[in-house]
Coordinates of C-alpha atoms in Angstrom, one line a residue:
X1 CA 155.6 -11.7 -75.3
X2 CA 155.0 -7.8 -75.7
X3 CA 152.6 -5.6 -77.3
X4 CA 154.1 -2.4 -78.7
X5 CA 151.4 0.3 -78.9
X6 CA 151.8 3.6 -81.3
X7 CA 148.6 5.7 -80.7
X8 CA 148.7 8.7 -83.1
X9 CA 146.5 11.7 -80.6
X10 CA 147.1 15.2 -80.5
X11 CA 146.3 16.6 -76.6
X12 CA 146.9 19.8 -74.7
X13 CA 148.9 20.1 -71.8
X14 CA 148.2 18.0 -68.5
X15 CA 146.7 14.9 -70.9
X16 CA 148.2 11.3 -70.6
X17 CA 146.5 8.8 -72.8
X18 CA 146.0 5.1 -71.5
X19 CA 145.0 1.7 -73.0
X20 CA 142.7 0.5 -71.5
X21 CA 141.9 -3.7 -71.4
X22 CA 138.4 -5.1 -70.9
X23 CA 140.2 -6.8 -68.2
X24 CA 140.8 -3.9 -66.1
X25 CA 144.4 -3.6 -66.6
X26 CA 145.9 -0.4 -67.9
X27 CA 149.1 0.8 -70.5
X28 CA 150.1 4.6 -70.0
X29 CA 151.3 5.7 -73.2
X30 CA 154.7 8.1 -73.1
X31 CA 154.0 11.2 -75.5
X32 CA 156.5 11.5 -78.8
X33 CA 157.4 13.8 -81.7
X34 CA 154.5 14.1 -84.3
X35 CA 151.9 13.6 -81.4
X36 CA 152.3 9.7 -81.1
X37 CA 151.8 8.0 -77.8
X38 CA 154.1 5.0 -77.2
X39 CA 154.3 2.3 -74.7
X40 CA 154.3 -1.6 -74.2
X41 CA 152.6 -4.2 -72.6
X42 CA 153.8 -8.3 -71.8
X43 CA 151.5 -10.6 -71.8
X44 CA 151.3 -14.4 -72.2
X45 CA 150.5 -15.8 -76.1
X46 CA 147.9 -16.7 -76.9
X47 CA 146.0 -14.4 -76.0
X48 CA 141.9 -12.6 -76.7
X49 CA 142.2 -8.6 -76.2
X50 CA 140.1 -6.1 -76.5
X51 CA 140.5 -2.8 -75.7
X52 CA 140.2 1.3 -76.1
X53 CA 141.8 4.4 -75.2
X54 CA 141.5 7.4 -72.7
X55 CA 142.5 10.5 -71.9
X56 CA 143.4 11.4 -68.8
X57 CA 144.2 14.4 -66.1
X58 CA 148.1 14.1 -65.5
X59 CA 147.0 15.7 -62.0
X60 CA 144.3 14.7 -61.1
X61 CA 144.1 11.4 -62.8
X62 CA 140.6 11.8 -63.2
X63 CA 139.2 10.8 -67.3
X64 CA 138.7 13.7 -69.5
X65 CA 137.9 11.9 -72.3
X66 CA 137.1 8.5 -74.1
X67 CA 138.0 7.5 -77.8
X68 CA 135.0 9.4 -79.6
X69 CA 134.1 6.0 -81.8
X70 CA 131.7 3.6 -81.3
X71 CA 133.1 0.2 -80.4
X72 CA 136.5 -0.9 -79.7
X73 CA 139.5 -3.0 -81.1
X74 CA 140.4 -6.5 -80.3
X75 CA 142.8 -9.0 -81.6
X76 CA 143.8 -12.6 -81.0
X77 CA 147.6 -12.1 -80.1
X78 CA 150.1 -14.9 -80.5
X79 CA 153.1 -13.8 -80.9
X80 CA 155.2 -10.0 -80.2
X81 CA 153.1 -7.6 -82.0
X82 CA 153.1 -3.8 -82.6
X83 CA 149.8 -1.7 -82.5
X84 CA 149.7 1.3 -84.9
X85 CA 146.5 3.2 -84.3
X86 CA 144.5 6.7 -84.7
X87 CA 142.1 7.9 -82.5
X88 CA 139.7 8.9 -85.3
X89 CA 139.5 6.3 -87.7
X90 CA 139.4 2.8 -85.9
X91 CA 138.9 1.2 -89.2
X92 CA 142.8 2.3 -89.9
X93 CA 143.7 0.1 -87.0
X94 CA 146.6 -1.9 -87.8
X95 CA 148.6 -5.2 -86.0
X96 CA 151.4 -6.0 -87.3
X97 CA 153.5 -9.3 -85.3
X98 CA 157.5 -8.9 -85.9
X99 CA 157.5 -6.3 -88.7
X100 CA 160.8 -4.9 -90.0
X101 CA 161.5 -1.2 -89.7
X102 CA 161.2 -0.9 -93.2
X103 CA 157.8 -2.3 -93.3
X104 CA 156.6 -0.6 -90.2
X105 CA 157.3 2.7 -92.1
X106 CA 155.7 2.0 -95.0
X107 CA 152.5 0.9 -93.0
X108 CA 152.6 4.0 -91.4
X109 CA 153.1 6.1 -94.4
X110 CA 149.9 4.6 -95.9
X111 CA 148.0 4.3 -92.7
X112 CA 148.8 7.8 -93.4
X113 CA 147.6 8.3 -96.9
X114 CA 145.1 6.5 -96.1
X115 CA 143.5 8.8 -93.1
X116 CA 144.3 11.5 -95.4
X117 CA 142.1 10.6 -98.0
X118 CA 139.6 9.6 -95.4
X119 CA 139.3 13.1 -94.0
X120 CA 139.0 14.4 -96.9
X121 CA 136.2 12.4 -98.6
X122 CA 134.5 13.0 -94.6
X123 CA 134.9 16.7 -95.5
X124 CA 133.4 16.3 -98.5
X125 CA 130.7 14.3 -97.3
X126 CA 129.8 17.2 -94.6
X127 CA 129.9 20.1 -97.6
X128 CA 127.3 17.5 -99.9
X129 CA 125.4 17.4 -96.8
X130 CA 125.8 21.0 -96.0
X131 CA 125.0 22.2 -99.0
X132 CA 121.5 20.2 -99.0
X133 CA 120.1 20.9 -96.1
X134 CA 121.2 24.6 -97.2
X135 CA 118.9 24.1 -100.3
X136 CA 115.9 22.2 -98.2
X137 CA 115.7 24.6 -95.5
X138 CA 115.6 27.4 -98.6
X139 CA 112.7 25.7 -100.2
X140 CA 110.6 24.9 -96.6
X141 CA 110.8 28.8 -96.4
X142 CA 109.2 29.7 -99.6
X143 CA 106.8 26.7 -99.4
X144 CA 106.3 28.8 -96.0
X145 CA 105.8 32.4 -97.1
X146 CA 103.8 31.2 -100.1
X147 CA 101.4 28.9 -97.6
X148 CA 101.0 32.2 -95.3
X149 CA 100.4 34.4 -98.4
X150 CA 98.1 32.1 -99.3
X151 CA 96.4 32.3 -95.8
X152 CA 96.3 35.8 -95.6
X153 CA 94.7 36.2 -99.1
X154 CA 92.4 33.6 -97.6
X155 CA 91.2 35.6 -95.0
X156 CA 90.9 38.4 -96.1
X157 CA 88.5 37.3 -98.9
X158 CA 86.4 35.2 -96.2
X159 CA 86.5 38.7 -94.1
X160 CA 85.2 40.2 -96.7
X161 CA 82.5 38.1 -97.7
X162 CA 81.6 37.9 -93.7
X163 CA 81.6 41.5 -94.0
X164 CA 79.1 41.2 -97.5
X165 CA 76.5 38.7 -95.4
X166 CA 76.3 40.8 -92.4
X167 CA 75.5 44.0 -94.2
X168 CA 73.1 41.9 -96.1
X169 CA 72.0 39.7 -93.0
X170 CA 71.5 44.0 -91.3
X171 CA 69.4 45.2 -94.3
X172 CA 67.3 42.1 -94.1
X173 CA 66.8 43.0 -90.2
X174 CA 66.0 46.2 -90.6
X175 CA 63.8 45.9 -93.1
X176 CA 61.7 42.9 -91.0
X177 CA 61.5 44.9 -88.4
X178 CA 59.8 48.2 -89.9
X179 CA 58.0 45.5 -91.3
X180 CA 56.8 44.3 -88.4
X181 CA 56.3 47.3 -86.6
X182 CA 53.9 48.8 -89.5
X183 CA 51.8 45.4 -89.0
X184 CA 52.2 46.5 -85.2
X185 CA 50.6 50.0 -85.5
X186 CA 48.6 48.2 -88.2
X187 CA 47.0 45.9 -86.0
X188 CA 46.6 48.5 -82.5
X189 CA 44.8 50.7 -84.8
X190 CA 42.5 47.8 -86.0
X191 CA 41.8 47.3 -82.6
X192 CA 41.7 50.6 -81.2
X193 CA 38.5 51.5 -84.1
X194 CA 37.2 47.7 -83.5
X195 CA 36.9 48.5 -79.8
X196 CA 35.4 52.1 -80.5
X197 CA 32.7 50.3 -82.4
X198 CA 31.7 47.7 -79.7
X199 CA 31.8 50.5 -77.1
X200 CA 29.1 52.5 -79.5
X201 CA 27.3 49.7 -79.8
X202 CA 27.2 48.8 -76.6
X203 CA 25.1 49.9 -74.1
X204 CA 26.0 51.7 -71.0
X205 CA 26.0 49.6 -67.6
X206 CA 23.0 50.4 -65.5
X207 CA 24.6 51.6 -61.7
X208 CA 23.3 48.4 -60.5
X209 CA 25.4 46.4 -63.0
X210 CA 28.6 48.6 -62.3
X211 CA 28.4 47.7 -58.8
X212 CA 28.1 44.1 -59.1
X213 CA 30.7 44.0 -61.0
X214 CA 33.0 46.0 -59.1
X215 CA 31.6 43.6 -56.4
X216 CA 32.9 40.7 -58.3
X217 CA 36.1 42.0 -59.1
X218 CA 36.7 42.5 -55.4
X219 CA 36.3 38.9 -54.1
X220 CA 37.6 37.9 -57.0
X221 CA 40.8 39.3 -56.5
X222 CA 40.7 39.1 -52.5
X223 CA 38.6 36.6 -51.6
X224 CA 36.0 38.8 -49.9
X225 CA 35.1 42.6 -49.8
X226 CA 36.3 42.7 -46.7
X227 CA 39.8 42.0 -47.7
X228 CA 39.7 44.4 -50.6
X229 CA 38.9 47.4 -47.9
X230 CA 42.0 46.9 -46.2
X231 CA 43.5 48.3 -49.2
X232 CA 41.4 51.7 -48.2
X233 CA 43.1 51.8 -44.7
X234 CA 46.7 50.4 -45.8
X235 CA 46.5 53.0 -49.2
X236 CA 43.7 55.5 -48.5
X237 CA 43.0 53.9 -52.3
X238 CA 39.4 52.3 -52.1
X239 CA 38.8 52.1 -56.0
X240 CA 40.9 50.3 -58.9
X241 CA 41.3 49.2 -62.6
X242 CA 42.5 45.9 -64.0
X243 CA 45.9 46.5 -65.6
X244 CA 46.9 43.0 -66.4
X245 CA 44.8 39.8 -66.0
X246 CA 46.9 36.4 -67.3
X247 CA 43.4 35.1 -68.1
X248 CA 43.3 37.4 -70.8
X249 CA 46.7 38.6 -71.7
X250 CA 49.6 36.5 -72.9
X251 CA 51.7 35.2 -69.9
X252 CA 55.2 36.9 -70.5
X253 CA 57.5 39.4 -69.6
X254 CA 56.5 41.8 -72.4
X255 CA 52.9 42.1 -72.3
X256 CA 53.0 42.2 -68.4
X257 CA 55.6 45.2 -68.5
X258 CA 53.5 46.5 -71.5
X259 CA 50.4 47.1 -69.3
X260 CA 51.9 48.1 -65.3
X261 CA 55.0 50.0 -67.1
X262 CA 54.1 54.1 -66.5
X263 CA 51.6 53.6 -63.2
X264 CA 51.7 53.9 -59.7
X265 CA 49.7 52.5 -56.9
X266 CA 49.8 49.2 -58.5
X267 CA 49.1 45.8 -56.8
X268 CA 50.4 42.5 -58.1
X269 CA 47.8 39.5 -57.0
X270 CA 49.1 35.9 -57.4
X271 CA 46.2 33.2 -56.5
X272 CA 47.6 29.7 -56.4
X273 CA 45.3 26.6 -55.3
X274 CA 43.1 28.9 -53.4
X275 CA 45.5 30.8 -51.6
X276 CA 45.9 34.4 -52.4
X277 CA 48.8 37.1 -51.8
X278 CA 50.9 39.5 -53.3
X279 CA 53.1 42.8 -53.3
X280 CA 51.8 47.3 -53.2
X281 CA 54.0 49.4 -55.3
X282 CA 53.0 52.5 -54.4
X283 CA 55.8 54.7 -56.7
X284 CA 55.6 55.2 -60.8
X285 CA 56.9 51.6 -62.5
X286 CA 59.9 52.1 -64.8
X287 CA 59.3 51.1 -68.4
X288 CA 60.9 47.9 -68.9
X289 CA 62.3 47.7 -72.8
X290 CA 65.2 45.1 -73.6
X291 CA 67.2 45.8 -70.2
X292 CA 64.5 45.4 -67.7
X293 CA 63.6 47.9 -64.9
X294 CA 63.6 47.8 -61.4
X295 CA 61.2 50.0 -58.9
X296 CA 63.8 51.7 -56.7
X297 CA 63.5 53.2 -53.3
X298 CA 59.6 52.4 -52.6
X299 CA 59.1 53.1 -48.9
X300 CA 55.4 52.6 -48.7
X301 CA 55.7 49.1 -50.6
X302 CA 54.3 46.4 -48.7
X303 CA 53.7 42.6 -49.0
X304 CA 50.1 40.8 -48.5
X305 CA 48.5 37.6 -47.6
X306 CA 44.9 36.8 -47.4
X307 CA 44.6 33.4 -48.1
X308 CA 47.1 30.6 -47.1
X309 CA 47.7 27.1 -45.8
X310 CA 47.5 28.0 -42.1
X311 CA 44.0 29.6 -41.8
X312 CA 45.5 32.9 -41.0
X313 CA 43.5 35.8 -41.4
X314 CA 45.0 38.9 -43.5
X315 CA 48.7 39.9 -43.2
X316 CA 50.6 43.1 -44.4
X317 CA 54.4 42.7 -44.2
X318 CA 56.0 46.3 -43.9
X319 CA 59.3 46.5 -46.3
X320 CA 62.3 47.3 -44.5
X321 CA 64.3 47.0 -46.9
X322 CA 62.9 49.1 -49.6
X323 CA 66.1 49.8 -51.8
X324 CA 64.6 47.2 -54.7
X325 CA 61.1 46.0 -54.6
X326 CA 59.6 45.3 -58.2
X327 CA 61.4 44.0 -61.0
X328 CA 60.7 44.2 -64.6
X329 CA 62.8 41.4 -66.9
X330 CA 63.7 42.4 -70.4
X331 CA 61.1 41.8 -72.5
X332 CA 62.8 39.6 -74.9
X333 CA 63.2 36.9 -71.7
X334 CA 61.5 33.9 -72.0
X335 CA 61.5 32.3 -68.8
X336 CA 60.1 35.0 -66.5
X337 CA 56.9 36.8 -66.3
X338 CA 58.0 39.1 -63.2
X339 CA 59.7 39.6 -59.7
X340 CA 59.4 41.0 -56.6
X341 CA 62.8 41.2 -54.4
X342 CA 63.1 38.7 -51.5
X343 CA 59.7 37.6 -52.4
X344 CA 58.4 35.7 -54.9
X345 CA 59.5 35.1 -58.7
X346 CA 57.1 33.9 -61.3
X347 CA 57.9 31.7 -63.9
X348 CA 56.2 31.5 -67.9
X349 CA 56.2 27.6 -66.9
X350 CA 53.5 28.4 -64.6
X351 CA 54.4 25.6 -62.3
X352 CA 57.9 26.4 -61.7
X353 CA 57.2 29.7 -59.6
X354 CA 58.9 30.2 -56.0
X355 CA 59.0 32.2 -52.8
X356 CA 62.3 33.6 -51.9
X357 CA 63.9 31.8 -49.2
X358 CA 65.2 35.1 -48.0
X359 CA 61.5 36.9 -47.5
X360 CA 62.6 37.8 -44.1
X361 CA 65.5 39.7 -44.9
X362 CA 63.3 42.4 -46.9
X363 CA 59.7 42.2 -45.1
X364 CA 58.7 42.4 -41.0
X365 CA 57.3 38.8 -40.4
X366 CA 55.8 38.7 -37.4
X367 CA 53.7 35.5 -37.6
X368 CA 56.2 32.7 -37.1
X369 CA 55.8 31.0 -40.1
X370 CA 57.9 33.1 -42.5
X371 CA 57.8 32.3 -46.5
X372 CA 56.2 29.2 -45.7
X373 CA 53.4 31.0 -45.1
X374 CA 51.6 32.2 -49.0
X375 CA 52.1 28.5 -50.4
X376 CA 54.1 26.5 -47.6
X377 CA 57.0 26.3 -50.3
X378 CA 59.5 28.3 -50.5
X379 CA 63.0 27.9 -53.0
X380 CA 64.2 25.7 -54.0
X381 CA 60.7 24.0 -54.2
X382 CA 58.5 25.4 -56.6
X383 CA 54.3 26.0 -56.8
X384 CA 52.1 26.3 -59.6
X385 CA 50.2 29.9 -60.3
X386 CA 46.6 29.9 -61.4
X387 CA 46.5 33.8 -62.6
X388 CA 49.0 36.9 -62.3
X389 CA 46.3 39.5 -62.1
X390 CA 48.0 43.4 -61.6
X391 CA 45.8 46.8 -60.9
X392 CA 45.9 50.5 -60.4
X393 CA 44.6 52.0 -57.2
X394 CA 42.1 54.9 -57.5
X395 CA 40.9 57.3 -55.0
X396 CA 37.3 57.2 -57.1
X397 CA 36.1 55.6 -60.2
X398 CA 37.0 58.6 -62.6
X399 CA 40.9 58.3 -61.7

């Protein structure tokens, strides 16, 4: 028995088409006029095939390509048949077993017809298709520009409402704040007159009464009188005025900058479960405002100790390193008080204070004991102040 196969395929040059069987075994088809690829195959009836087609290099033999449909064809054969196919349209496929010339023509010239009228309703299909997704893509791009006008219009009335409360948010600002600062000048006057009026009412100190008190000031801040007249021989500064006392002043950054900012000659005592020390700044202090300040370029600042852990008697540390000694912190911060480079920072949670651990970088220690020696803690462990107490070296009482 043989199969006779008429494959209708237009190729190029250098293609041989081939059946192909899903057991391996091959047809090449012999091109013909009106592009139709012929060829036979014997087999042995009765007989399961299935099978597709391929194009192929005439060279090189290698496949160029396969039948661009999915599935393939297959047939029970029983007899001599003749396969009349197109590459295209698999559901054209036709099997005829011992058909007359006559009949064979006329199955061709409808097969024919037939993938005529199949093209074109495809083409048709394609232009429908075409022509919606034309119209769809149309609408998603004025759906688009009308959403981003939309947007923008958006915006630009919430910028301009933003724009509305900050002007109005400014105003309000503005006016608290000459508000407050009238209530400010308000209240310093208050107390400048109040303070006039105790001091006529009070009676002048006796010379006995300012010496103890200058007396008590001394060991109060030192420990001793002796202490306080090292000051004479480190300064040449024997007399002094409180600037700042924590005891009576609020314990921030502001009021602290408030009362050292503008003076010179200024020392900062720290006392902290009986131990005593602190830092000379013998140049003008910087006023502080809402940046801070720093106290640059000091060269007679020192630091102190005349009470500590160890027993040690009094100890001045020269600065060496000078550049930066005191530093002011804006006075809007609300976590520090005040500082003193590579020495110690003080904290408004009075407990969370600390000694820099790099003291000896800035100050000649020459006891062996280094930071440890003001609290015997140094960063990142921390030690509680008792008062923050700052004041102004005089050469007498009158200046």
């Amino acid at each position: 028995m043989s199969i006779s196969f008429k494959i209708h395929y237009v190729t190029v040059p250098d293609q041989v088409l081939f059946v192909v069987f899903d057991d391996g075994k091959e047809v090449p088809l012999t091109w013909t006029e009106g592009h139709y690829w012929v060829g036979n195959y014997n087999y042995e009836a009765p007989k399961h095939y299935t099978w597709h087609y391929v194009v192929r290099s005439y060279d090189s033999g290698k496949n160029l390509r396969e039948e661009e449909i999915i599935g393939t064809r297959e047939h029970d054969f029983v007899s001599k048949a003749q396969v009349h196919d197109w590459w295209f349209y698999p559901w054209l496929t036709e099997i005829v077993e011992d058909p007359s010339e006559k009949e064979l023509k006329e199955t061709e010239e409808r097969l024919k017809r037939e993938a005529e009228e199949a093209e074109r309703k495809r083409k048709e299909e394609e232009e429908r298709l075409a022509a919606e997704e034309a119209e769809r893509k149309r609408k998603e791009e004025e759906e688009r520009l009308r959403k981003e006008e939309e947007e923008r219009l958006k915006k630009e009335e919430e910028e301009r409402l933003k724009k509305e409360e900050e002007e109005r948010l400014r105003k309000e600002e503005e006016e608290r704040l000459r508000k407050e600062e009238e209530e400010r000048l308000a209240a310093e006057e208050a107390e400048r007159k109040r303070k006039e009026l105790e001091a006529a009412k009070t009676p002048s100190p006796t010379p006995e009464e300012e010496k103890k008190k200058e007396k008590e000031l001394k060991i109060r801040l030192c420990g001793s009188e002796t202490n306080w007249d090292l000051f004479k021989m480190w300064t040449g500064k024997a007399c002094c005025h409180v600037l700042y006392d924590s005891t009576v002043d609020e314990f921030t950054a502001e009021a602290f900058n408030e009362c050292v900012g503008g003076n010179n000659s200024v020392i900062v005592f720290i006392h902290s479960q009986g131990y005593i020390f602190g830092s000379y700044t013998s140049v003008k202090i910087p006023e502080a405002g809402e940046n801070g300040a720093e106290v640059k370029k000091d060269s007679k600042s020192f630091a102190f100790s005349f009470s500590n852990p160890y027993g040690h008697g009094a100890i001045r540390y020269i600065c060496d390193e000078p550049d930066t000694t005191l530093k002011l912190f804006p006075n809007n911060d609300t976590e520090n008080v005040v500082e003193v480079h590579n020495f110690f920072t003080v904290k408004q949670e009075k407990d969370k204070c600390y000694i820099s651990k790099n003291f000896e970088k800035s100050y000649n220690e020459t006891s062996g004991r280094g930071a440890l020696m003001f609290v015997r803690a140094v960063e990142p462990d921390t030690f509680p102040i008792d008062e923050l107490i700052a004041v102004k070296l005089t050469f007498n009482k009158n200046r």
